[in-house]
Amino acid sequence: MRVVDFRSDTVTQPTPAMRAAMAAAPLGDDVFGDDPSVNALQLALAERLGFGATLFMPTGTQSNLCALLAHCQRGDEYIVGQFAHTYRWEGGGAAVLGSIQPQPLNHQPDGSLSLAEVEAHIKPDDVHFARTRLLTLENTIGGKVLPLSYLADASALALKHGLARHLDGARLFNAAVAAGGDPYVAAREITQHFDSVSVCFSKGLGAPVGSVLCGSAAFIHQAKRWRKMLGGGMRQAGLLAAAAHYALDHQVARLADDHVLAKRLAAGLQGLAGVTVEAPQTNIVFIDVAGPKAAGVLDHLKSRGVLATGLYKLRFVTHLDVDAAAVDQTIAAMREYFAG
Ligand SMILES: *Cc1c(COP(=O)(O)O)cnc(C)c1O
């Protein structure tokens, strides 16, 4: 039986062509700024996304944390979504390591934060309050694409109140590809609304490791200091940057294939009793299972060679290493379980 893994788009293996690019990469000591492959990746992303500087990071978590530390001082506050990675999934790092207070807000059904609510939570300059300093958004958020008009409005609101704007763009290119047209142009239309953006290469882009933080030269100078302090100053990191660079050049447009597979999965699960399927916008399918069948569904799927996760809802993520046959195997296993 073939085992198909929908737990995350982080499970992808580097392709033979990506491994070849890694093997051929010229290397140097990146803490000295000497690694040509790291420098080439950083330059390519700065140009493509329209930033003054960028910085290669081991993980998205460290990239977001360095951004928060560079934007905020001790006693500052960032406004963020309840289910945003930078609030819920990063161990409270900004508070633990940066003495930065989060102000979490509930999401609207489309994943956005109500801008009226954001504005209501910006604290006046008063000794009782933390200093509201930063608005942090995420795109895609739970696989949903934030509309460009919303990003423009959120950005204008932040600027009006003197807040910096950070985007957790772990899946920025999924949002860009979903927009249609040239994905690099679409990505820039998103990133233009932010002072800093973090992009993951180890998700749907299919690299084994790595994120890049983008911002102004002065901002990246600060972030680099934090990265070193957090232990993220890597040496011959070009071996990894070469994989990310390969992904940037060759594995962006193909994210559309993942989106098609997600739609195929969602369509195949329609109509099962007790199952509510959210229509996917990109590569993540969320499913609500009501009633007594909820408890055993992951175990059943596993017995049929299908891996998924189910922390809040049942979640399937499509990626480079699954295909239509894997989707159909999953649909069959789900039908079997919910029919029985
Ligand atoms: C995966 C992810 C990150 C970073 O995760 P790492 O595992 O630390 O690389 C950040 N934000 C979002 C939205 C993510 O999905």
Tab-separated table of C-alpha atoms in Angstrom, residues 21-279:
chain	number	residue	atom	x	y	z
A	21	ALA	CA	21.674	22.597	-7.835
A	22	MET	CA	22.682	22.114	-4.200
A	23	ALA	CA	25.665	19.942	-5.103
A	24	ALA	CA	26.883	22.515	-7.636
A	25	ALA	CA	26.465	25.557	-5.353
A	26	PRO	CA	29.587	27.652	-4.679
A	27	LEU	CA	29.959	28.121	-0.911
A	28	GLY	CA	31.553	30.463	1.608
A	29	ASP	CA	31.139	31.489	5.227
A	30	ASP	CA	27.857	33.406	5.361
A	31	VAL	CA	28.568	34.939	8.769
A	32	PHE	CA	31.370	36.811	6.971
A	33	GLY	CA	28.931	37.511	4.122
A	34	ASP	CA	31.096	35.319	1.879
A	35	ASP	CA	28.624	32.736	0.623
A	36	PRO	CA	27.905	33.475	-3.060
A	37	SER	CA	24.859	31.186	-3.148
A	38	VAL	CA	23.250	32.843	-0.121
A	39	ASN	CA	24.020	36.265	-1.568
A	40	ALA	CA	22.525	35.306	-4.934
A	41	LEU	CA	19.284	34.077	-3.333
A	42	GLN	CA	19.001	37.174	-1.151
A	43	LEU	CA	19.527	39.461	-4.136
A	44	ALA	CA	17.067	37.545	-6.338
A	45	LEU	CA	14.285	37.757	-3.773
A	46	ALA	CA	14.966	41.421	-2.977
A	47	GLU	CA	14.641	42.212	-6.690
A	48	ARG	CA	11.577	40.061	-7.257
A	49	LEU	CA	9.664	41.354	-4.225
A	50	GLY	CA	10.907	44.945	-4.313
A	51	PHE	CA	12.833	45.231	-1.034
A	52	GLY	CA	16.081	46.999	-0.180
A	53	ALA	CA	17.556	43.924	1.500
A	54	THR	CA	16.772	40.331	2.481
A	55	LEU	CA	18.199	37.767	4.878
A	56	PHE	CA	18.331	33.964	4.607
A	57	MET	CA	16.994	32.263	7.736
A	58	PRO	CA	16.960	28.651	8.934
A	59	THR	CA	13.195	28.652	9.651
A	60	GLY	CA	10.081	30.738	9.251
A	61	THR	CA	9.718	30.915	13.015
A	62	GLN	CA	13.142	32.513	13.381
A	63	SER	CA	12.430	34.811	10.451
A	64	ASN	CA	9.184	36.065	12.013
A	65	LEU	CA	10.819	36.387	15.427
A	66	CYS	CA	13.726	38.431	14.046
A	67	ALA	CA	11.181	40.669	12.300
A	68	LEU	CA	9.206	41.238	15.505
A	69	LEU	CA	12.416	41.898	17.460
A	70	ALA	CA	13.607	44.365	14.825
A	71	HIS	CA	10.287	46.236	14.680
A	72	CYS	CA	9.490	46.300	18.411
A	73	GLN	CA	11.225	47.184	21.648
A	74	ARG	CA	10.567	45.780	25.117
A	75	GLY	CA	7.090	46.935	26.194
A	76	ASP	CA	5.830	47.354	22.646
A	77	GLU	CA	2.837	45.495	21.283
A	78	TYR	CA	1.896	43.826	17.990
A	79	ILE	CA	-1.650	43.313	16.764
A	80	VAL	CA	-2.113	39.826	15.346
A	81	GLY	CA	-4.777	37.205	14.575
A	82	GLN	CA	-5.751	34.542	17.143
A	83	PHE	CA	-4.776	31.807	14.702
A	84	ALA	CA	-1.807	33.566	13.128
A	85	HIS	CA	1.417	31.569	13.167
A	86	THR	CA	3.246	34.507	14.793
A	87	TYR	CA	0.855	34.306	17.742
A	88	ARG	CA	-0.354	30.734	18.127
A	89	TRP	CA	2.315	28.513	16.622
A	90	GLU	CA	5.657	30.025	17.597
A	91	GLY	CA	5.762	29.197	21.305
A	92	GLY	CA	5.071	32.773	22.335
A	93	GLY	CA	8.601	33.680	21.212
A	94	ALA	CA	7.948	37.402	20.820
A	95	ALA	CA	6.754	37.616	24.441
A	96	VAL	CA	9.245	35.120	25.861
A	97	LEU	CA	12.351	36.402	24.111
A	98	GLY	CA	11.419	39.956	23.124
A	99	SER	CA	9.167	41.194	25.959
A	100	ILE	CA	6.774	42.133	23.157
A	101	GLN	CA	3.103	41.867	24.086
A	102	PRO	CA	0.722	40.332	21.542
A	103	GLN	CA	-2.747	41.812	21.081
A	104	PRO	CA	-4.564	38.892	19.452
A	105	LEU	CA	-7.857	39.522	17.617
A	106	ASN	CA	-10.415	37.073	16.272
A	107	HIS	CA	-10.442	36.395	12.555
A	108	GLN	CA	-13.331	37.146	10.244
A	109	PRO	CA	-14.576	34.164	8.202
A	110	ASP	CA	-12.239	35.088	5.300
A	111	GLY	CA	-9.206	34.992	7.602
A	112	SER	CA	-8.779	38.769	7.782
A	113	LEU	CA	-8.881	40.942	10.912
A	114	SER	CA	-11.675	43.509	11.084
A	115	LEU	CA	-9.960	46.856	10.523
A	116	ALA	CA	-12.467	48.567	12.837
A	117	GLU	CA	-11.382	46.132	15.529
A	118	VAL	CA	-7.709	46.666	14.741
A	119	GLU	CA	-8.211	50.412	15.074
A	120	ALA	CA	-10.134	49.998	18.346
A	121	HIS	CA	-7.208	48.032	19.799
A	122	ILE	CA	-4.491	50.544	18.944
A	123	LYS	CA	-3.658	51.948	22.383
A	124	PRO	CA	-3.411	55.682	23.039
A	125	ASP	CA	-0.086	57.046	24.259
A	126	ASP	CA	-0.676	56.567	27.979
A	127	VAL	CA	1.562	55.144	30.713
A	128	HIS	CA	-1.010	52.413	31.419
A	129	PHE	CA	-0.635	50.807	28.023
A	130	ALA	CA	1.910	48.922	26.019
A	131	ARG	CA	2.975	50.911	22.946
A	132	THR	CA	1.152	49.575	19.894
A	133	ARG	CA	3.906	49.369	17.319
A	134	LEU	CA	3.177	46.749	14.674
A	135	LEU	CA	0.389	45.142	12.660
A	136	THR	CA	1.168	41.558	11.658
A	137	LEU	CA	-0.872	39.808	8.965
A	138	GLU	CA	-0.516	36.397	7.343
A	139	ASN	CA	-1.157	35.508	3.669
A	140	THR	CA	-2.238	32.879	2.895
A	141	ILE	CA	-3.918	32.408	6.279
A	142	GLY	CA	-5.271	28.887	6.799
A	143	GLY	CA	-5.000	28.505	3.028
A	144	LYS	CA	-7.138	31.604	2.408
A	145	VAL	CA	-5.994	34.530	0.281
A	146	LEU	CA	-6.432	38.021	1.731
A	147	PRO	CA	-7.866	40.361	-0.955
A	148	LEU	CA	-5.486	43.018	-2.311
A	149	SER	CA	-8.005	45.766	-1.486
A	150	TYR	CA	-8.008	44.572	2.128
A	151	LEU	CA	-4.201	44.666	2.250
A	152	ALA	CA	-4.249	48.227	0.906
A	153	ASP	CA	-6.804	49.307	3.538
A	154	ALA	CA	-4.931	47.553	6.366
A	155	SER	CA	-1.700	49.170	5.245
A	156	ALA	CA	-3.291	52.644	5.121
A	157	LEU	CA	-4.719	52.172	8.611
A	158	ALA	CA	-1.326	51.099	9.991
A	159	LEU	CA	0.416	54.070	8.363
A	160	LYS	CA	-2.232	56.476	9.700
A	161	HIS	CA	-1.413	55.321	13.239
A	162	GLY	CA	2.351	55.075	12.771
A	163	LEU	CA	2.421	51.274	12.970
A	164	ALA	CA	4.921	49.150	11.092
A	165	ARG	CA	3.488	46.375	8.877
A	166	HIS	CA	4.803	42.808	8.854
A	167	LEU	CA	3.531	39.992	6.642
A	168	ASP	CA	4.038	36.353	7.526
A	169	GLY	CA	4.209	35.232	3.914
A	170	ALA	CA	5.181	31.634	4.623
A	171	ARG	CA	2.825	30.790	1.737
A	172	LEU	CA	3.072	34.135	-0.092
A	173	PHE	CA	3.569	32.391	-3.426
A	174	ASN	CA	0.431	30.281	-2.968
A	175	ALA	CA	-1.486	33.552	-2.653
A	176	ALA	CA	0.333	34.965	-5.684
A	177	VAL	CA	-0.330	31.920	-7.853
A	178	ALA	CA	-4.003	31.887	-6.798
A	179	ALA	CA	-4.261	35.493	-8.063
A	180	GLY	CA	-3.354	34.316	-11.584
A	181	GLY	CA	-0.981	35.949	-14.072
A	182	ASP	CA	2.753	36.264	-13.476
A	183	PRO	CA	3.238	34.958	-9.924
A	184	TYR	CA	6.250	37.206	-9.246
A	185	VAL	CA	4.256	40.290	-10.251
A	186	ALA	CA	1.296	39.089	-8.167
A	187	ALA	CA	3.629	38.514	-5.191
A	188	ARG	CA	4.921	42.057	-5.454
A	189	GLU	CA	1.387	43.421	-5.489
A	190	ILE	CA	0.987	41.804	-2.086
A	191	THR	CA	4.364	42.678	-0.610
A	192	GLN	CA	4.177	46.378	-1.599
A	193	HIS	CA	1.836	46.888	1.369
A	194	PHE	CA	4.383	45.774	3.984
A	195	ASP	CA	7.589	46.988	5.608
A	196	SER	CA	8.750	43.413	6.087
A	197	VAL	CA	7.786	40.018	4.699
A	198	SER	CA	8.872	36.518	5.675
A	199	VAL	CA	8.745	33.846	2.944
A	200	CYS	CA	9.152	30.088	3.529
A	201	PHE	CA	10.931	27.880	1.009
A	202	SER	CA	10.354	24.646	2.917
A	203	LYS	CA	6.575	24.635	2.422
A	204	GLY	CA	4.953	24.270	-0.990
A	205	LEU	CA	8.066	25.553	-2.760
A	206	GLY	CA	9.665	22.226	-1.892
A	207	ALA	CA	13.102	23.165	-0.499
A	208	PRO	CA	14.321	21.126	2.485
A	209	VAL	CA	15.089	24.124	4.718
A	210	GLY	CA	14.946	27.894	4.741
A	211	SER	CA	13.041	31.153	4.852
A	212	VAL	CA	13.940	34.648	3.744
A	213	LEU	CA	13.094	37.847	5.596
A	214	CYS	CA	12.655	40.948	3.418
A	215	GLY	CA	12.759	44.618	4.416
A	216	SER	CA	14.698	47.848	4.115
A	217	ALA	CA	18.486	47.768	4.416
A	218	ALA	CA	18.299	49.351	7.897
A	219	PHE	CA	15.674	46.849	9.047
A	220	ILE	CA	17.656	43.859	7.760
A	221	HIS	CA	20.760	45.217	9.496
A	222	GLN	CA	18.855	44.992	12.800
A	223	ALA	CA	17.375	41.595	11.950
A	224	LYS	CA	20.847	40.234	11.178
A	225	ARG	CA	22.008	41.132	14.677
A	226	TRP	CA	19.008	39.258	16.151
A	227	ARG	CA	19.555	36.273	13.849
A	228	LYS	CA	23.119	35.911	15.119
A	229	MET	CA	21.959	36.218	18.736
A	230	LEU	CA	19.307	33.542	18.170
A	231	GLY	CA	21.915	31.157	16.800
A	232	GLY	CA	20.847	31.475	13.171
A	233	GLY	CA	24.200	32.609	11.776
A	234	MET	CA	24.944	29.632	9.519
A	235	ARG	CA	28.255	29.126	7.750
A	236	GLN	CA	28.269	27.353	4.315
A	237	ALA	CA	24.532	27.972	4.134
A	238	GLY	CA	24.677	28.270	0.354
A	239	LEU	CA	24.068	24.533	0.159
A	240	LEU	CA	20.575	25.284	1.482
A	241	ALA	CA	20.136	28.640	-0.224
A	242	ALA	CA	20.790	26.937	-3.570
A	243	ALA	CA	17.780	24.679	-2.965
A	244	ALA	CA	15.624	27.708	-2.134
A	245	HIS	CA	16.911	29.544	-5.206
A	246	TYR	CA	16.098	26.549	-7.386
A	247	ALA	CA	12.587	26.544	-5.901
A	248	LEU	CA	12.195	30.272	-6.554
A	249	ASP	CA	13.167	29.836	-10.208
A	250	HIS	CA	11.435	26.511	-10.976
A	251	GLN	CA	8.786	25.573	-8.440
A	252	VAL	CA	6.618	28.664	-8.028
A	253	ALA	CA	4.252	28.329	-10.997
A	254	ARG	CA	3.653	24.645	-10.264
A	255	LEU	CA	1.914	25.584	-6.981
A	256	ALA	CA	-1.136	25.846	-9.256
A	257	ASP	CA	-1.044	22.023	-9.526
A	258	ASP	CA	-1.358	21.772	-5.735
A	259	HIS	CA	-4.370	24.078	-5.831
A	260	VAL	CA	-6.041	21.887	-8.464
A	261	LEU	CA	-5.436	18.786	-6.319
A	262	ALA	CA	-6.945	20.515	-3.270
A	263	LYS	CA	-10.088	21.281	-5.290
A	264	ARG	CA	-10.242	17.677	-6.513
A	265	LEU	CA	-10.050	16.435	-2.920
A	266	ALA	CA	-12.708	18.873	-1.679
A	267	ALA	CA	-15.034	17.930	-4.542
A	268	GLY	CA	-14.587	14.222	-3.824
A	269	LEU	CA	-15.538	14.688	-0.165
A	270	GLN	CA	-18.744	16.623	-0.815
A	271	GLY	CA	-21.926	15.018	0.398
A	272	LEU	CA	-20.537	12.650	3.050
A	273	ALA	CA	-22.872	12.494	6.067
A	274	GLY	CA	-21.635	14.589	9.000
A	275	VAL	CA	-18.773	16.082	6.979
A	276	THR	CA	-18.481	19.782	6.120
A	277	VAL	CA	-15.838	20.664	3.544
A	278	GLU	CA	-14.538	24.226	3.216
A	279	ALA	CA	-13.948	25.155	-0.424
